Tab-separated table of C-alpha atoms in Angstrom:
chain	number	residue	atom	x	y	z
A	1	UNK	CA	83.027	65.657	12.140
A	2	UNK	CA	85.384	68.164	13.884
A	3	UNK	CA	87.564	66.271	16.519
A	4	UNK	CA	86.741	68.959	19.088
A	5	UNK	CA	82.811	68.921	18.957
A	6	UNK	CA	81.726	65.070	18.989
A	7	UNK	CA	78.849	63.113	20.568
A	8	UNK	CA	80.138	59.680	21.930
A	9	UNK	CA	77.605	56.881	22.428
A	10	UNK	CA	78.680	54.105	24.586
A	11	UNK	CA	77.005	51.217	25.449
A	12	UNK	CA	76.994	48.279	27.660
A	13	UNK	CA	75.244	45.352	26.151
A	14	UNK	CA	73.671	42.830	27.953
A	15	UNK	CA	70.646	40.095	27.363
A	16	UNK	CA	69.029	41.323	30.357
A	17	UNK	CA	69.574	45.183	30.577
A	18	UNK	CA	71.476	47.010	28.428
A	19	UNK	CA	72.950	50.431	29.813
A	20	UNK	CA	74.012	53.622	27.408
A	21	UNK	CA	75.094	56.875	27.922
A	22	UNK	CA	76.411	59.806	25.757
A	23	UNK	CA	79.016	62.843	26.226
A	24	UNK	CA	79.188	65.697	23.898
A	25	UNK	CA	82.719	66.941	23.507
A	26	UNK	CA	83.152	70.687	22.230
A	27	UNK	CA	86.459	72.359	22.477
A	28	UNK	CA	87.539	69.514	24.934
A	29	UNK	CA	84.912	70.299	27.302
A	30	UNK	CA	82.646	67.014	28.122
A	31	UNK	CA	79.120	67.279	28.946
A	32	UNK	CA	76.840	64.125	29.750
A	33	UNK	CA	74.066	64.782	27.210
A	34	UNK	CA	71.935	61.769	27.527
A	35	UNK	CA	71.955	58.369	29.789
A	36	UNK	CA	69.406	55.377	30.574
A	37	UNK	CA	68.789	51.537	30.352
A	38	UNK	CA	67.038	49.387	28.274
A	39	UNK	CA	65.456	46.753	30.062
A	40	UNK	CA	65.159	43.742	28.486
A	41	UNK	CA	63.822	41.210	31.433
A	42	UNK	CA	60.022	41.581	30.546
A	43	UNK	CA	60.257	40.206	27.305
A	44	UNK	CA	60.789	36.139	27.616
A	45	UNK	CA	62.206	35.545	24.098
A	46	UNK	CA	65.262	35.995	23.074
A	47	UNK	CA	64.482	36.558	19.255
A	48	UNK	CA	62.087	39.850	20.880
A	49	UNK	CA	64.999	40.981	23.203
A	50	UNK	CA	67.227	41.405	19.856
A	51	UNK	CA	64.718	43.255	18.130
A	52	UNK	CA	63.998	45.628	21.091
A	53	UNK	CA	68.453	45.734	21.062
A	54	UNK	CA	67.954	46.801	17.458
A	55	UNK	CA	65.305	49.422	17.658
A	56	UNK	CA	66.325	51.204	20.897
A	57	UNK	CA	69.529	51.584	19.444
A	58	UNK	CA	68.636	52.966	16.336
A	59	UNK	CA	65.988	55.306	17.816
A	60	UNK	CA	68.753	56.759	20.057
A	61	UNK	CA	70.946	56.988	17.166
A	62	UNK	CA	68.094	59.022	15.759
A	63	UNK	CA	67.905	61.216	18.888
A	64	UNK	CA	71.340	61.585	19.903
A	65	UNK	CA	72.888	61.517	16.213
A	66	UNK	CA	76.773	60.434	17.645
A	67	UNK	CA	79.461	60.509	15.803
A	68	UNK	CA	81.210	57.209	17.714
A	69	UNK	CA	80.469	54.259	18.962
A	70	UNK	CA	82.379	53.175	22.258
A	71	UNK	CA	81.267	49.695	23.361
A	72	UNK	CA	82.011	47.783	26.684
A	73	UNK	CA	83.165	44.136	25.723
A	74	UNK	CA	83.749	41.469	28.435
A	75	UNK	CA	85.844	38.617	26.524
A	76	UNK	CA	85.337	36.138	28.933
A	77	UNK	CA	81.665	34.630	30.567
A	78	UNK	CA	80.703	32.019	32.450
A	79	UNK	CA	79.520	29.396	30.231
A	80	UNK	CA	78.908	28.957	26.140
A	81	UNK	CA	75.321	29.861	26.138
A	82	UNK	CA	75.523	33.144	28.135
A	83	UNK	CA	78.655	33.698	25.740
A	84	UNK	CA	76.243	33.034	22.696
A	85	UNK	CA	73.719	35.235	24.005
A	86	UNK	CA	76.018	38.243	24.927
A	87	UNK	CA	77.584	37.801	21.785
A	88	UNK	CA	74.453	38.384	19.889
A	89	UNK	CA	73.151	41.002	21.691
A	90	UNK	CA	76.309	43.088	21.206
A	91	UNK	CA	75.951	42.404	17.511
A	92	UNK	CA	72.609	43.446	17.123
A	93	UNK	CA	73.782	46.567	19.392
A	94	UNK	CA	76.693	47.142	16.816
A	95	UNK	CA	75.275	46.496	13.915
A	96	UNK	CA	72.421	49.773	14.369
A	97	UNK	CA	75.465	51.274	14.574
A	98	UNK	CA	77.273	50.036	11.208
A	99	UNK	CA	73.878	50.673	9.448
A	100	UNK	CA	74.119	54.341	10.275
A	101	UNK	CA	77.756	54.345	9.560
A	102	UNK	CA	79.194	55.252	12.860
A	103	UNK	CA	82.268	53.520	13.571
A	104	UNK	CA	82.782	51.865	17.067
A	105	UNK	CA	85.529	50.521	18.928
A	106	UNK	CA	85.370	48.199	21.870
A	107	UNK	CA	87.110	48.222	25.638
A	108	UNK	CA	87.600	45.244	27.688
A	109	UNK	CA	85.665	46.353	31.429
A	110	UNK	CA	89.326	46.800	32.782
A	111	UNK	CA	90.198	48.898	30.571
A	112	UNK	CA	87.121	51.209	31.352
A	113	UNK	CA	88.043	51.108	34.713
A	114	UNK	CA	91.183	52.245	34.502
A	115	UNK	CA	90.969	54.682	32.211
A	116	UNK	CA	87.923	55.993	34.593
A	117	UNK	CA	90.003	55.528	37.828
A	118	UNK	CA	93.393	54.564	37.252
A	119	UNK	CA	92.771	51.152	38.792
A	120	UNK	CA	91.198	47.885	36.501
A	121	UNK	CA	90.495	46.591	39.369
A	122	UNK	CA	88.044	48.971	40.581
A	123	UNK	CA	84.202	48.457	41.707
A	124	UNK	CA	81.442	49.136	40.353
A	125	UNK	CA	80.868	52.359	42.595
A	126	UNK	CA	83.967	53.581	42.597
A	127	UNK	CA	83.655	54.011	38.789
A	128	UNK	CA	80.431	55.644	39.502
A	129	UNK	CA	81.263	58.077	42.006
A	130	UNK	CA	84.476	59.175	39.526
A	131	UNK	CA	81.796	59.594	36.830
A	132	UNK	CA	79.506	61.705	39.105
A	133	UNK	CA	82.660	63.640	39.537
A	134	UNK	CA	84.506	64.379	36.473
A	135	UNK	CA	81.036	64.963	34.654
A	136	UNK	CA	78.761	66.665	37.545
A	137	UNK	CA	75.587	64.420	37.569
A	138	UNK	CA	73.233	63.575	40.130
A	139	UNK	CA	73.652	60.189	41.693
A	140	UNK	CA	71.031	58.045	40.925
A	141	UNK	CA	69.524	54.591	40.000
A	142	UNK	CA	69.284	54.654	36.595
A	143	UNK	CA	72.780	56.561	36.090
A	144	UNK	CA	74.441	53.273	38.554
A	145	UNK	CA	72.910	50.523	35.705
A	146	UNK	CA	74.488	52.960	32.725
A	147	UNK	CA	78.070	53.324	34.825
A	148	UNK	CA	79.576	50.886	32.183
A	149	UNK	CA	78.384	52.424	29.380
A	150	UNK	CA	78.847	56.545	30.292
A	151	UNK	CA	82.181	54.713	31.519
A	152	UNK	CA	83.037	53.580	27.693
A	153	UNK	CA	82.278	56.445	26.416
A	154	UNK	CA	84.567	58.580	28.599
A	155	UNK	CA	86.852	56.277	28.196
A	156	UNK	CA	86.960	56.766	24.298
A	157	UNK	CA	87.069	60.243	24.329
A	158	UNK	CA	90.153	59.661	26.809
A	159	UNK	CA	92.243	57.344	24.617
A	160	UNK	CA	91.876	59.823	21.812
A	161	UNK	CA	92.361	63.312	23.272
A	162	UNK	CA	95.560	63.163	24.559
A	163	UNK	CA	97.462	61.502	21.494
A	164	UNK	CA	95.507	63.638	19.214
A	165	UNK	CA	94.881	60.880	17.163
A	166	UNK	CA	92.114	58.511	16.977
A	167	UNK	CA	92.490	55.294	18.331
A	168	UNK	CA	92.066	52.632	15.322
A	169	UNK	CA	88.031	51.794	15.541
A	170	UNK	CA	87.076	47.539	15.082
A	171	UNK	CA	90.255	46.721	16.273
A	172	UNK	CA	89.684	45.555	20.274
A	173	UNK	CA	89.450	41.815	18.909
A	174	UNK	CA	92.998	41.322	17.452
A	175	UNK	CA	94.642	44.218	19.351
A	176	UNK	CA	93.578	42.054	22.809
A	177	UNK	CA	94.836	38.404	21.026
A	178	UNK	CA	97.591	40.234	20.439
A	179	UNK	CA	98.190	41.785	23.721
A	180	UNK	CA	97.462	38.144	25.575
A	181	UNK	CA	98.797	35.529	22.873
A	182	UNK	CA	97.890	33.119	25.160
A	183	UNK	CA	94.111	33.572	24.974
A	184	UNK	CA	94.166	33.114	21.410
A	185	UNK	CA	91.496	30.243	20.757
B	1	UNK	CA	53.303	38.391	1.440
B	2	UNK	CA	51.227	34.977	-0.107
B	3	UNK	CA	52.418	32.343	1.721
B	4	UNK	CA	51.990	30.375	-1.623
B	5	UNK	CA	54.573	33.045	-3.291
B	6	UNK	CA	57.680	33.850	-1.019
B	7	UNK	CA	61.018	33.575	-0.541
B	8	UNK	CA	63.190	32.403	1.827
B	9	UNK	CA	66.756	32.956	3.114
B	10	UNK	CA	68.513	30.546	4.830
B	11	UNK	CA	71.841	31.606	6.045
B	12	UNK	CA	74.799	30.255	8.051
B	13	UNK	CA	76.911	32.666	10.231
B	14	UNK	CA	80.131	32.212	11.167
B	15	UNK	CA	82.929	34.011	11.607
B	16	UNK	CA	85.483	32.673	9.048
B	17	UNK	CA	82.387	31.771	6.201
B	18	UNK	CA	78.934	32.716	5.966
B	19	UNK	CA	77.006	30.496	4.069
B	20	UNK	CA	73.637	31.651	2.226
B	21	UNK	CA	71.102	30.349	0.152
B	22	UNK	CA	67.849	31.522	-1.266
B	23	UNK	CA	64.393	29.323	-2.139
B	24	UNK	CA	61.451	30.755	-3.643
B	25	UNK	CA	57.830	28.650	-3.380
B	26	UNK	CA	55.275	29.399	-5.275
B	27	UNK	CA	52.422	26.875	-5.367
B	28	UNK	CA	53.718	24.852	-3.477
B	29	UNK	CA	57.119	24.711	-6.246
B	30	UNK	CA	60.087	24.960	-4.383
B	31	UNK	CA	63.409	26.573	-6.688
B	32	UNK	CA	66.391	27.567	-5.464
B	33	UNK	CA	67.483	31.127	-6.525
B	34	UNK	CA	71.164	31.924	-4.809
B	35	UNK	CA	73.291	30.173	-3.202
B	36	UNK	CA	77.159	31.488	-2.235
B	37	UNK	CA	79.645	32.159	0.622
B	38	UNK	CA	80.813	34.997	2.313
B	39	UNK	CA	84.451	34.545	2.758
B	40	UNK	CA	85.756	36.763	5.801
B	41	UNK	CA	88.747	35.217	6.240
B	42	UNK	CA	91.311	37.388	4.101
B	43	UNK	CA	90.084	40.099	6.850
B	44	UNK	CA	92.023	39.302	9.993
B	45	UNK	CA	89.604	41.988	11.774
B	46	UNK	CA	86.804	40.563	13.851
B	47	UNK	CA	85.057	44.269	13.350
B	48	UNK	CA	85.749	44.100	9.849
B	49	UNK	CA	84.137	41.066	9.339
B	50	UNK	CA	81.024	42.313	11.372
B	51	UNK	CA	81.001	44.654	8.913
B	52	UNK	CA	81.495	42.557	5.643
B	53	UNK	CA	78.914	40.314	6.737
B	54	UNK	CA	76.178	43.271	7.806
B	55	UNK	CA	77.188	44.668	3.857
B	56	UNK	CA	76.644	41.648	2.028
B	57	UNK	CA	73.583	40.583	3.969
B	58	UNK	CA	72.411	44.389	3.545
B	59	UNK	CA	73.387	43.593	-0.170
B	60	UNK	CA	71.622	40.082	-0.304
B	61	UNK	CA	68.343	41.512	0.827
B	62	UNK	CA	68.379	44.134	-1.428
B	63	UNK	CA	68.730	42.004	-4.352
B	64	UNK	CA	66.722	39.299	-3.601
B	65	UNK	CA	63.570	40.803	-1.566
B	66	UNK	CA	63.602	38.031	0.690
B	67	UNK	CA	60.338	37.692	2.757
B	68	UNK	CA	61.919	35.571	5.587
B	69	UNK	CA	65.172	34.767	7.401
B	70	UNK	CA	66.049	31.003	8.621
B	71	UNK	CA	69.323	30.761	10.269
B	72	UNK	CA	71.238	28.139	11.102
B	73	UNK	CA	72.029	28.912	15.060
B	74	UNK	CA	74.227	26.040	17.213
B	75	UNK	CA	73.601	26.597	20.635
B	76	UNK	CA	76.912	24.877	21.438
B	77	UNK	CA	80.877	25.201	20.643
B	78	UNK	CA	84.308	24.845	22.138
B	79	UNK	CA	84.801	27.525	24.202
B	80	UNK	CA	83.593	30.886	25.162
B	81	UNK	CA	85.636	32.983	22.917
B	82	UNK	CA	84.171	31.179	20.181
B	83	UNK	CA	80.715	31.054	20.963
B	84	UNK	CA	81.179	35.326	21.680
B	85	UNK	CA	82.847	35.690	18.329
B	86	UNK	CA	79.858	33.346	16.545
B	87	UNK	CA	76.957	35.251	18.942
B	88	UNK	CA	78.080	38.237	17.005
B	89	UNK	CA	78.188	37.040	13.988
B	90	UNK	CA	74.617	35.794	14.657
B	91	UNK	CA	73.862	38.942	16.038
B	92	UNK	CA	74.448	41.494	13.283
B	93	UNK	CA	73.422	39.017	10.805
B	94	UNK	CA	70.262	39.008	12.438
B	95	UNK	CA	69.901	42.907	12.615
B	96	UNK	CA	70.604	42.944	9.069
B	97	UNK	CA	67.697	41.356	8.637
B	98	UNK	CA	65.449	43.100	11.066
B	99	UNK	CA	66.516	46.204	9.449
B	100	UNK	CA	64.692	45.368	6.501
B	101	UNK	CA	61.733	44.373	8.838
B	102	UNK	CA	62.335	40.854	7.812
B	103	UNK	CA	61.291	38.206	10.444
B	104	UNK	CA	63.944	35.314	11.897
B	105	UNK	CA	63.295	32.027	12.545
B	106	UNK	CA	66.724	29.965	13.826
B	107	UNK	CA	67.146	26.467	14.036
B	108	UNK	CA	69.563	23.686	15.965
B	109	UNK	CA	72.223	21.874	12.820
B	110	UNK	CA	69.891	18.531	14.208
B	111	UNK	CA	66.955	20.117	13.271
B	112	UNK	CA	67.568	20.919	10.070
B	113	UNK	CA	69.417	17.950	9.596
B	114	UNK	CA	66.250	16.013	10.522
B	115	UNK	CA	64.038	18.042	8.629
B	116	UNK	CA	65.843	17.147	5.307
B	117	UNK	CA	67.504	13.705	5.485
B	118	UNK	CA	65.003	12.367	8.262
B	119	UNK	CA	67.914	11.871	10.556
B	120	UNK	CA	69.144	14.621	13.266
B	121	UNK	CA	72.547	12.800	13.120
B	122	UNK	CA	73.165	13.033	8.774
B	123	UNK	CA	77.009	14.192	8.125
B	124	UNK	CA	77.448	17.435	5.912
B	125	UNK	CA	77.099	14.915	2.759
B	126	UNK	CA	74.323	13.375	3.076
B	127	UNK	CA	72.562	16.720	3.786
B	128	UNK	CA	74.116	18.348	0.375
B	129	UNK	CA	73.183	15.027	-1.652
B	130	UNK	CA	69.439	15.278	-0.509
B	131	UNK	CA	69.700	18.809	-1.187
B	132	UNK	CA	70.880	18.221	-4.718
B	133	UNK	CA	68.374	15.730	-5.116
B	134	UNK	CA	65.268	18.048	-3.795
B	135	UNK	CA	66.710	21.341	-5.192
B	136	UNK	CA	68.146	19.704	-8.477
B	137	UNK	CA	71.178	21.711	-8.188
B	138	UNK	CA	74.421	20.950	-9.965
B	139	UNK	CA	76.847	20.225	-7.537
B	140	UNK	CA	79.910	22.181	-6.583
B	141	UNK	CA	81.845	23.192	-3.842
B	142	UNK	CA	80.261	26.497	-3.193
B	143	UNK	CA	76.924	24.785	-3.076
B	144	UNK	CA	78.466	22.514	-0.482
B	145	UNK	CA	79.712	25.326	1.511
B	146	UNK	CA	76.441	26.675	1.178
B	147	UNK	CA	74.488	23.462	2.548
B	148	UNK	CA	73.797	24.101	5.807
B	149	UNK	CA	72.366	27.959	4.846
B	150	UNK	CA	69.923	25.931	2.223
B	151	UNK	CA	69.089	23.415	4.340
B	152	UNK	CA	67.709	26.065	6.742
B	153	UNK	CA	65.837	27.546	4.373
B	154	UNK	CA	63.830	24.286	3.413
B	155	UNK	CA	63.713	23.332	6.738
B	156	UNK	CA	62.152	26.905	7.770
B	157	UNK	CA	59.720	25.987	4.579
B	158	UNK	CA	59.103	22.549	5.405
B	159	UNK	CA	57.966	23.696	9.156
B	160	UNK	CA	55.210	25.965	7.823
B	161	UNK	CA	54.299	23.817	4.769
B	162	UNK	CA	52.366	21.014	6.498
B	163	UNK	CA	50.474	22.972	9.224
B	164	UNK	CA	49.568	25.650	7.124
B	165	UNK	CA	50.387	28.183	10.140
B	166	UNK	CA	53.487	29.951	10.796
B	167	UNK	CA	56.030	28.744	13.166
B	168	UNK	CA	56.934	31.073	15.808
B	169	UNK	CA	58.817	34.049	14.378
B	170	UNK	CA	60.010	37.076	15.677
B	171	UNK	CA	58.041	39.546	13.674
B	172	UNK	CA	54.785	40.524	15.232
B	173	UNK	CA	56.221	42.948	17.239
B	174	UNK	CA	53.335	44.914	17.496
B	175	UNK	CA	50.733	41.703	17.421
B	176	UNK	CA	53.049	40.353	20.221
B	177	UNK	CA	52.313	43.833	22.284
B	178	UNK	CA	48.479	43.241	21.509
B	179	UNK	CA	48.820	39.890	23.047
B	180	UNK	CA	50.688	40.809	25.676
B	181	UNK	CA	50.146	44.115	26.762
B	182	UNK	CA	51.630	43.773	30.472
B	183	UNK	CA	54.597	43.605	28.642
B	184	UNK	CA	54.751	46.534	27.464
B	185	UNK	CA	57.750	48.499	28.777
């Protein structure tokens, strides 16, 4: 994989919708190449929502063929079951990924957001309208539910192109405990 | 797949060990074929360990041709953190499996518990000496880290045993879309 022409996949995993989006990067020119939502609120069992996780991603592997994975990561939820939940559905989502061998690194929303608009604290739109910006697409629905994830994959290509190096991939776990000691469980 | 010749995988995810054992039933015989421990905490890389675990379970299946997954699943822990880190864990475990098109059953720690000492409230021991009594397995102490990935797998065996129907699994994909074809998305 040259580093100037790459296809970045990210994702924002959810149990109820999951978002993705992908840029293609050649000669550090990004174009949106492909963007949607999974919908996972029809199907009443968890155990089928994981499956559907599993084969969406893999058929847009398929499709798209990316080189990366960029994933958005909240490390914080309301309660222990949602946690569960979310936690399974981004490893299902992640592990298409690893069976294709595609690396993937993770980004904590904030970090999305402020690689996106220079603020973490920014709203949903705001990140949205930026995106419609910097990569020229139509404002609509199903591109506001897949913000997140065109927004990690941006924000991937961003952390890397400037330093010229890659950033480490599988690190976001221990690179955040280390960051914030004081979350460390 | 006979239901009178199959084999079963019981696993335990977690995050620092992943327990696994394997049964295989034939006539109604039950004989345990593997049993180990996946031991992911010399990498101090949550991503690496998503990926260790995907491998060996990748690795397990290959070997072993199992024609169902029980996991052990607690729907409860400490904090959120944790119960993110585990849902992972759970999650690509899980995709391993579905990547092979094998179907997943999970279970509560109680119900498993229940379903091999008689009592949802058994400690760790008591499970492991029923098991060793049941399984006739020598005991050692990576059977006993193993326990609760066993004990899933008989328990998984012991649900469809008596009926002579399948517990709920999350295979028929395609029988589920028969059966529910407004759910089709």
């Amino acid at each position: 994989m040259a580093v100037n022409d790459r296809i970045i996949l990210g994702i924002d995993p959810g149990t109820i919708v999951m978002g993705y989006g992908l840029i293609h990067i050649k000669n550090n020119v990004v174009k949106p190449i492909g963007i949607g939502v999974i919908k996972l609120d029809k199907l009443d069992d968890h155990g089928l929502r994981l499956k559907m996780i599993f084969e969406r991603m893999i058929a847009i592997i398929d499709e798209y063929k990316p080189d990366e994975l960029a994933i958005e990561a909240p490390f914080f939820g309301k309660n222990v079951q949602s946690m569960l939940k979310l936690g399974r559905a981004q490893g299902v989502a992640i592990a298409a990924a690893l069976s294709k061998n595609i690396p993937f690194t993770e980004y904590s929303p904030r970090k999305i957001k402020m690689s996106i608009t220079g603020s973490g604290n920014s709203s949903k739109e705001q990140v949205a309208a930026m995106l419609v910006q910097i990569l020229g697409i139509e404002k609509e629905q199903k591109f506001l539910d897949a913000t997140d994830a065109l927004g990690a994959a941006l924000c991937h290509y961003y952390q890397n192109k400037n330093t010229g190096t890659k950033t480490k991939s599988y690190t976001g776990w221990k690179a955040f405990l280390t960051d914030n000691p004081k979350r460390k469980i």
